[in-house]
Short mmCIF file of C-alpha atoms and ligand atoms in Angstrom, two decimals:
data_model
loop_
_atom_site.label_atom_id
_atom_site.label_comp_id
_atom_site.label_asym_id
_atom_site.label_seq_id
_atom_site.Cartn_x
_atom_site.Cartn_y
_atom_site.Cartn_z
CA MET F 198 -81.36 107.77 66.58
CA ALA F 199 -79.10 104.70 66.49
CA GLU F 200 -78.05 103.31 69.83
CA ALA F 201 -74.39 104.14 70.54
CA THR F 202 -72.05 101.15 70.82
CA PRO F 203 -70.66 101.02 74.38
CA ALA F 204 -66.88 101.44 74.46
CA THR F 205 -66.70 98.21 76.48
CA ALA F 206 -68.55 96.22 73.79
CA PRO F 207 -66.60 93.20 72.58
CA VAL F 208 -65.29 92.30 69.18
CA LEU F 209 -67.79 89.84 67.71
CA VAL F 210 -66.40 86.86 65.82
CA VAL F 211 -69.02 85.20 63.64
CA GLY F 212 -68.34 81.53 62.86
CA GLY F 213 -66.63 78.97 65.09
CA GLY F 214 -64.66 77.10 62.43
CA TRP F 215 -60.86 77.09 62.69
CA ALA F 216 -60.63 80.62 61.19
CA GLY F 217 -63.08 82.06 63.73
CA LEU F 218 -61.43 80.15 66.58
CA SER F 219 -58.04 81.46 65.53
CA ALA F 220 -59.32 85.07 65.43
CA ALA F 221 -61.06 84.75 68.81
CA LEU F 222 -58.03 83.11 70.46
CA THR F 223 -55.65 85.76 69.13
CA LEU F 224 -57.87 88.60 70.42
CA CYS F 225 -58.35 86.85 73.75
CA ARG F 226 -54.60 86.31 74.18
CA HIS F 227 -54.18 90.08 73.63
CA LYS F 228 -56.84 90.75 76.29
CA VAL F 229 -59.37 92.20 73.83
CA PRO F 230 -62.96 91.43 74.95
CA VAL F 231 -64.39 88.96 72.48
CA VAL F 232 -67.59 87.02 71.86
CA LEU F 233 -67.68 84.14 69.39
CA VAL F 234 -71.04 83.15 67.90
CA GLU F 235 -71.55 79.91 66.01
CA SER F 236 -74.78 78.81 64.34
CA ALA F 237 -74.14 75.07 64.87
CA ARG F 238 -74.38 73.37 68.25
CA GLN F 239 -70.66 72.67 68.23
CA LEU F 240 -67.42 74.38 67.25
CA GLY F 241 -65.02 73.33 64.51
CA GLY F 242 -66.96 74.07 61.31
CA ARG F 243 -65.74 71.89 58.45
CA ALA F 244 -62.92 70.41 60.57
CA ARG F 245 -64.87 68.88 63.44
CA SER F 246 -65.74 65.45 64.81
CA VAL F 247 -69.34 64.26 64.75
CA ARG F 248 -71.09 61.59 66.77
CA SER F 249 -72.73 58.82 64.73
CA ASP F 250 -74.45 56.20 66.92
CA LYS F 251 -71.72 55.38 69.42
CA ARG F 252 -68.86 56.30 67.12
CA ILE F 253 -67.01 59.57 66.89
CA LEU F 254 -66.13 60.32 63.28
CA ASP F 255 -64.12 63.15 61.83
CA ASN F 256 -65.82 65.22 59.16
CA GLY F 257 -63.35 63.97 56.57
CA GLN F 258 -59.69 63.17 57.10
CA HIS F 259 -57.64 66.26 57.74
CA LEU F 260 -53.89 66.35 57.21
CA VAL F 261 -51.62 69.12 58.31
CA ILE F 262 -48.13 69.77 56.98
CA GLY F 263 -45.17 71.01 58.98
CA ALA F 264 -45.40 74.39 57.21
CA TYR F 265 -48.73 75.21 58.95
CA GLN F 266 -46.65 77.23 61.42
CA SER F 267 -49.39 79.68 62.49
CA LEU F 268 -51.75 76.83 63.33
CA LEU F 269 -49.12 74.81 65.20
CA THR F 270 -48.00 77.89 67.18
CA LEU F 271 -51.61 78.74 68.04
CA MET F 272 -52.24 75.19 69.26
CA GLN F 273 -49.12 75.31 71.44
CA GLN F 274 -50.12 78.71 72.85
CA ILE F 275 -53.34 77.23 74.18
CA GLY F 276 -51.58 74.24 75.68
CA VAL F 277 -52.07 71.52 73.04
CA ASP F 278 -49.22 68.99 73.01
CA ILE F 279 -48.45 68.81 69.27
CA ASP F 280 -46.46 65.57 69.59
CA ALA F 281 -49.37 63.87 71.36
CA VAL F 282 -52.09 64.83 68.87
CA PHE F 283 -50.17 64.32 65.60
CA GLU F 284 -48.05 61.56 64.17
CA ARG F 285 -45.26 63.21 62.15
CA LEU F 286 -44.06 61.43 58.98
CA PRO F 287 -41.69 62.52 56.21
CA LEU F 288 -43.59 63.58 53.08
CA THR F 289 -44.73 60.41 51.38
CA LEU F 290 -46.90 60.06 48.32
CA GLN F 291 -48.15 56.65 47.28
CA LEU F 292 -50.66 56.36 44.45
CA TYR F 293 -52.46 53.38 43.01
CA ARG F 294 -54.15 52.97 39.63
CA ASN F 295 -56.14 49.82 38.78
CA ASN F 296 -54.95 48.19 42.02
CA LYS F 297 -51.29 48.72 41.07
CA LEU F 298 -48.79 51.04 42.72
CA SER F 299 -48.34 53.77 40.09
CA LEU F 300 -46.15 56.19 42.03
CA LYS F 301 -44.26 56.20 45.29
CA PHE F 302 -41.96 58.76 46.70
CA LYS F 303 -40.75 59.41 50.19
CA ALA F 304 -38.60 62.31 51.32
CA PRO F 305 -35.36 61.06 52.91
CA VAL F 306 -34.13 62.67 56.13
CA LEU F 307 -31.81 65.19 54.45
CA PRO F 308 -31.67 68.99 54.73
CA ALA F 309 -33.80 71.00 52.26
CA PRO F 310 -33.84 70.96 49.27
CA PHE F 311 -32.00 67.61 49.14
CA HIS F 312 -34.93 65.84 50.85
CA LEU F 313 -37.20 66.54 47.87
CA LEU F 314 -34.48 66.16 45.28
CA GLY F 315 -33.89 62.73 46.83
CA ALA F 316 -37.63 61.97 46.86
CA LEU F 317 -38.18 62.88 43.21
CA GLY F 318 -34.85 61.49 42.06
CA SER F 319 -35.66 58.04 43.46
CA ALA F 320 -39.44 58.04 42.87
CA ARG F 321 -40.82 54.67 41.82
CA GLY F 322 -43.16 54.81 38.82
CA LEU F 323 -41.34 57.62 36.99
CA SER F 324 -38.87 57.00 34.16
CA PRO F 325 -35.37 58.54 34.51
CA ARG F 326 -36.40 61.18 31.94
CA GLU F 327 -39.59 62.01 33.87
CA ARG F 328 -37.61 62.33 37.12
CA LEU F 329 -35.28 64.80 35.44
CA GLN F 330 -38.21 66.79 34.03
CA ALA F 331 -39.90 66.86 37.45
CA LEU F 332 -36.66 67.98 39.12
CA ARG F 333 -36.16 70.74 36.55
CA PHE F 334 -39.71 72.02 37.07
CA SER F 335 -39.33 71.87 40.87
CA ARG F 336 -36.15 73.94 40.65
CA ASN F 337 -37.79 76.56 38.38
CA VAL F 338 -40.99 76.82 40.41
CA ILE F 339 -39.07 78.05 43.48
CA HIS F 340 -38.40 81.36 41.71
CA LEU F 341 -41.86 81.83 40.19
CA ASN F 342 -44.03 84.68 41.42
CA VAL F 343 -47.54 84.49 39.94
CA THR F 344 -49.61 87.48 41.08
CA ALA F 345 -53.37 87.34 41.67
CA ALA F 346 -53.95 89.69 38.70
CA GLU F 347 -52.13 87.46 36.19
CA ASP F 348 -53.20 84.09 37.65
CA PHE F 349 -53.78 81.18 35.26
CA SER F 350 -54.48 77.45 35.48
CA VAL F 351 -52.11 74.77 36.79
CA GLN F 352 -52.53 73.00 33.45
CA THR F 353 -51.11 76.03 31.62
CA LEU F 354 -48.29 76.31 34.17
CA LEU F 355 -47.28 72.67 33.59
CA GLN F 356 -47.52 72.99 29.80
CA ASP F 357 -45.44 76.19 29.83
CA HIS F 358 -42.75 74.31 31.77
CA GLY F 359 -42.66 71.37 29.36
CA GLN F 360 -44.15 68.78 31.71
CA PRO F 361 -45.26 65.83 29.50
CA PRO F 362 -48.83 64.43 29.86
CA GLY F 363 -47.65 61.15 31.46
CA LEU F 364 -45.77 62.98 34.22
CA VAL F 365 -48.68 65.38 34.76
CA ARG F 366 -51.07 62.44 35.12
CA LYS F 367 -48.78 60.45 37.43
CA LEU F 368 -47.39 63.19 39.65
CA TRP F 369 -48.66 66.76 39.32
CA GLU F 370 -52.37 66.09 38.87
CA PRO F 371 -52.71 63.98 42.07
CA LEU F 372 -50.55 66.46 43.99
CA CYS F 373 -52.74 69.34 42.80
CA LEU F 374 -55.95 67.49 43.70
CA ALA F 375 -54.55 66.50 47.11
CA SER F 376 -53.43 70.00 48.01
CA LEU F 377 -56.01 72.28 46.34
CA ASN F 378 -58.95 69.92 45.82
CA THR F 379 -59.39 71.38 42.34
CA PRO F 380 -58.74 69.81 38.90
CA ILE F 381 -55.64 71.15 37.14
CA ASP F 382 -57.58 72.96 34.39
CA LEU F 383 -59.35 75.06 37.06
CA ALA F 384 -56.80 75.20 39.88
CA SER F 385 -54.85 78.39 40.45
CA ALA F 386 -51.19 78.40 39.33
CA ARG F 387 -50.53 81.04 42.01
CA LEU F 388 -51.75 78.76 44.83
CA PHE F 389 -50.08 75.66 43.41
CA THR F 390 -46.70 77.38 43.10
CA ARG F 391 -47.10 78.54 46.73
CA VAL F 392 -47.71 74.91 47.78
CA LEU F 393 -44.70 73.65 45.83
CA GLN F 394 -42.49 76.46 47.13
CA THR F 395 -43.48 75.50 50.68
CA LEU F 396 -42.61 71.87 49.99
CA PHE F 397 -39.44 72.44 47.96
CA ALA F 398 -37.95 75.66 49.34
CA GLY F 399 -38.87 75.57 53.03
CA SER F 400 -36.98 73.69 55.72
CA ARG F 401 -37.23 69.89 55.71
CA PRO F 402 -39.76 69.63 58.58
CA ASP F 403 -42.05 72.04 56.63
CA SER F 404 -42.83 69.22 54.20
CA ASP F 405 -43.59 66.66 56.94
CA LEU F 406 -47.09 65.21 57.06
CA LEU F 407 -48.81 65.56 60.44
CA ILE F 408 -51.55 62.98 60.78
CA PRO F 409 -54.08 63.53 63.57
CA CYS F 410 -54.08 60.61 65.98
CA GLN F 411 -56.93 62.03 68.04
CA GLU F 412 -60.40 63.18 66.98
CA LEU F 413 -60.47 66.61 65.28
CA ASN F 414 -62.32 68.22 68.21
CA ALA F 415 -59.34 67.47 70.47
CA LEU F 416 -56.92 69.27 68.16
CA LEU F 417 -58.41 72.75 68.33
CA PRO F 418 -62.18 73.21 68.91
CA ARG F 419 -62.33 71.78 72.46
CA PRO F 420 -59.08 73.26 73.86
CA ALA F 421 -59.93 76.59 72.18
CA CYS F 422 -63.35 76.69 73.82
CA GLU F 423 -61.81 75.91 77.23
CA PHE F 424 -59.16 78.59 76.75
CA LEU F 425 -61.71 81.24 75.69
CA GLU F 426 -64.19 80.50 78.47
CA SER F 427 -61.50 80.33 81.17
CA ARG F 428 -60.45 83.86 80.23
CA GLY F 429 -63.94 85.33 80.25
CA ALA F 430 -64.56 85.37 76.48
CA GLY F 431 -68.10 84.52 75.37
CA VAL F 432 -68.78 81.41 73.28
CA GLU F 433 -72.38 81.19 72.05
CA LEU F 434 -73.43 78.06 70.19
CA GLY F 435 -76.62 77.60 68.18
CA GLN F 436 -76.73 81.36 67.43
CA ARG F 437 -77.08 82.42 63.81
CA VAL F 438 -76.12 85.94 62.73
CA THR F 439 -78.83 87.10 60.34
CA GLY F 440 -77.67 90.64 59.67
CA LEU F 441 -75.07 93.30 60.38
CA ASP F 442 -75.89 96.51 62.20
CA ILE F 443 -74.13 99.16 60.16
CA ASP F 444 -74.80 102.92 60.04
CA ALA F 445 -72.99 105.95 58.62
CA GLN F 446 -70.43 105.78 61.45
CA GLY F 447 -69.56 102.16 60.73
CA ILE F 448 -70.29 98.81 62.31
CA ARG F 449 -72.41 98.78 65.47
CA GLY F 450 -72.90 95.08 65.98
CA ALA F 451 -74.83 92.16 64.54
CA ILE F 452 -78.39 90.91 64.47
CA LEU F 453 -79.08 87.41 65.78
CA GLY F 454 -82.71 86.76 64.93
CA GLU F 455 -84.64 89.04 67.29
CA ARG F 456 -81.56 90.11 69.19
CA ARG F 457 -79.03 92.87 68.52
CA VAL F 458 -75.53 92.33 69.88
CA ALA F 459 -73.38 95.46 70.20
CA ALA F 460 -69.79 95.16 69.03
CA THR F 461 -66.90 97.53 68.35
CA GLN F 462 -65.79 95.33 65.42
CA VAL F 463 -67.24 92.29 63.68
CA ILE F 464 -65.09 89.55 62.12
CA LEU F 465 -66.93 87.37 59.63
CA ALA F 466 -65.28 83.93 59.65
CA THR F 467 -68.21 82.41 57.76
CA PRO F 468 -68.32 80.49 54.46
CA HIS F 469 -68.07 82.90 51.53
CA SER F 470 -71.73 82.42 50.55
CA VAL F 471 -72.87 83.48 54.05
CA THR F 472 -70.43 86.40 54.12
CA ARG F 473 -71.71 87.56 50.75
CA ARG F 474 -75.33 87.45 51.94
CA LEU F 475 -74.53 89.43 55.08
CA LEU F 476 -72.53 92.06 53.20
CA SER F 477 -74.78 92.47 50.17
CA ARG F 478 -77.50 94.32 52.11
CA HIS F 479 -75.19 97.28 52.67
CA PRO F 480 -74.54 99.49 49.62
CA ALA F 481 -70.93 100.30 50.57
CA LEU F 482 -70.11 96.59 50.84
CA GLN F 483 -71.82 95.45 47.64
CA PRO F 484 -68.66 95.50 45.46
CA LEU F 485 -66.98 93.14 47.94
CA ALA F 486 -70.12 90.97 48.05
CA ALA F 487 -70.11 90.82 44.24
CA LYS F 488 -66.48 89.60 44.26
CA LEU F 489 -67.39 86.86 46.77
CA GLY F 490 -70.25 85.87 44.44
CA GLU F 491 -67.64 84.86 41.85
CA LEU F 492 -66.28 82.10 44.10
CA GLY F 493 -67.59 78.56 43.73
CA HIS F 494 -67.42 75.32 45.70
CA GLU F 495 -65.48 72.10 45.15
CA PRO F 496 -66.97 68.95 46.70
CA ILE F 497 -64.93 66.44 48.73
CA ALA F 498 -66.12 62.85 49.10
CA THR F 499 -65.18 60.89 52.20
CA LEU F 500 -65.44 57.12 52.40
CA TYR F 501 -65.59 55.56 55.88
CA LEU F 502 -64.58 51.92 56.25
CA GLN F 503 -65.07 49.90 59.40
CA TYR F 504 -63.00 46.77 59.92
CA PRO F 505 -63.81 43.96 62.34
CA ALA F 506 -62.13 44.40 65.71
C1 LIG C 1667 -63.74 66.53 53.96
C2 LIG C 1667 -62.75 67.66 54.12
C3 LIG C 1667 -61.38 67.38 54.18
C4 LIG C 1667 -60.47 68.43 54.34
N1 LIG C 1667 -59.14 68.14 54.46
C5 LIG C 1667 -58.25 69.13 54.72
C6 LIG C 1667 -56.89 68.81 54.97
O1 LIG C 1667 -56.48 67.66 54.93
N2 LIG C 1667 -56.05 69.83 55.25
C7 LIG C 1667 -56.48 71.13 55.29
O2 LIG C 1667 -55.67 72.01 55.56
N3 LIG C 1667 -57.76 71.45 55.05
C8 LIG C 1667 -58.66 70.49 54.78
N4 LIG C 1667 -59.98 70.79 54.56
C9 LIG C 1667 -60.37 72.20 54.54
C10 LIG C 1667 -60.62 72.74 55.95
O3 LIG C 1667 -61.54 71.90 56.63
C11 LIG C 1667 -61.22 74.14 55.83
O4 LIG C 1667 -60.37 74.96 55.07
C12 LIG C 1667 -61.40 74.81 57.17
O5 LIG C 1667 -62.02 73.96 58.10
C13 LIG C 1667 -62.24 76.07 56.96
O6 LIG C 1667 -62.37 76.73 58.19
P1 LIG C 1667 -63.18 78.09 58.27
O7 LIG C 1667 -63.22 78.47 59.72
O8 LIG C 1667 -62.64 79.07 57.31
O9 LIG C 1667 -64.64 77.76 57.73
P2 LIG C 1667 -65.75 76.76 58.29
O10 LIG C 1667 -65.14 75.56 58.88
O11 LIG C 1667 -66.74 76.59 57.21
O12 LIG C 1667 -66.42 77.58 59.49
C14 LIG C 1667 -67.43 78.53 59.29
C15 LIG C 1667 -68.34 78.45 60.49
O13 LIG C 1667 -69.32 79.49 60.39
C16 LIG C 1667 -70.55 78.99 60.89
N5 LIG C 1667 -71.61 79.84 60.36
C17 LIG C 1667 -72.08 79.87 59.09
N6 LIG C 1667 -73.05 80.82 58.98
C18 LIG C 1667 -73.16 81.40 60.21
C19 LIG C 1667 -73.98 82.43 60.72
N7 LIG C 1667 -74.85 83.09 59.95
N8 LIG C 1667 -73.86 82.77 62.03
C20 LIG C 1667 -72.97 82.12 62.84
N9 LIG C 1667 -72.15 81.12 62.40
C21 LIG C 1667 -72.25 80.78 61.10
C22 LIG C 1667 -70.58 77.55 60.36
O14 LIG C 1667 -71.49 76.74 61.09
C23 LIG C 1667 -69.12 77.13 60.55
O15 LIG C 1667 -68.91 76.53 61.83
C24 LIG C 1667 -60.92 69.78 54.37
C25 LIG C 1667 -62.29 70.05 54.29
C26 LIG C 1667 -63.19 69.02 54.17
C27 LIG C 1667 -64.67 69.35 54.10
#
């Protein structure tokens, strides 16, 4: 007979990236017993700092925009001073091609939507006609609602809205790559319209760029770990979940190598390929696992430069 899960068992959060940290912190703040398990020896997942010789490097530059309200609120709730860890700048986009400035726009300090109308209307590198076309598209996109079922590519979206190839190449393609890390022929029109709506239809500070001025670990992973541990939550590093303990009654816990950890609920905050593997062993979860199998990966290259002191 399966061992019963004790009523006092915690919720188990698998994965200590920012998603797992956010889940664990939210449960902890609501006084729900929680244990976070992370397979690496440190927290932070893809947004972490790593030590290389004597240097501390971020795993790629990470930018936040003012519209990341849930993240910023979470950071404040655990005592992070947002103004100390980020430098806040008005949305600025500056692109170079063949060593020449090809596009520059900067949002003026005006209430929304005039900040972005001002930015596009005065953008360097766009002809007056292109500015008008970009403004028209920006106005139309605010009212668009692309559902997941009818989603199509950003390329199709731009073509349908009469955006000429030169403008796509100069403005929309780099903006799509910067925000979704996916080329326009593959990127989702639904996600891109959400990004543009956030930039164009939100309040002016929503479009601000927040540039970390401290290492990534100081932004969330380290203060989150301190918050969790000071409130009695478990944080286990170097522990890989290898299976889920599920029976006819539901989830019982997770398997960590030789060990079974009892849990009332399990939150998988793991990369989709890991989640798929963990789910696919359980017949009832196979349809969900199959859906996750349809997702791919997009690489990001990071170039580190070191200048003389
Ligand atoms: C170079 C780079 C630049 C980026 N720039 C930006 C940016 O500017 N702005 C932005 O918003 N986003 C950016 N991102 C994306 C952002 O980093 C990710 O969206 C975010 O970190 C994902 O967090 P996550 O918690 O969902 O997943 P992850 O960070 O992948 O966390 C999953 C965690 O699960 C752990 N894990 C995996 N398998 C197991 C297991 N079996 N048992 C236990 N633990 C397990 C992993 O070790 C990992 O720590 C960037 C990403 C990269 C790589």
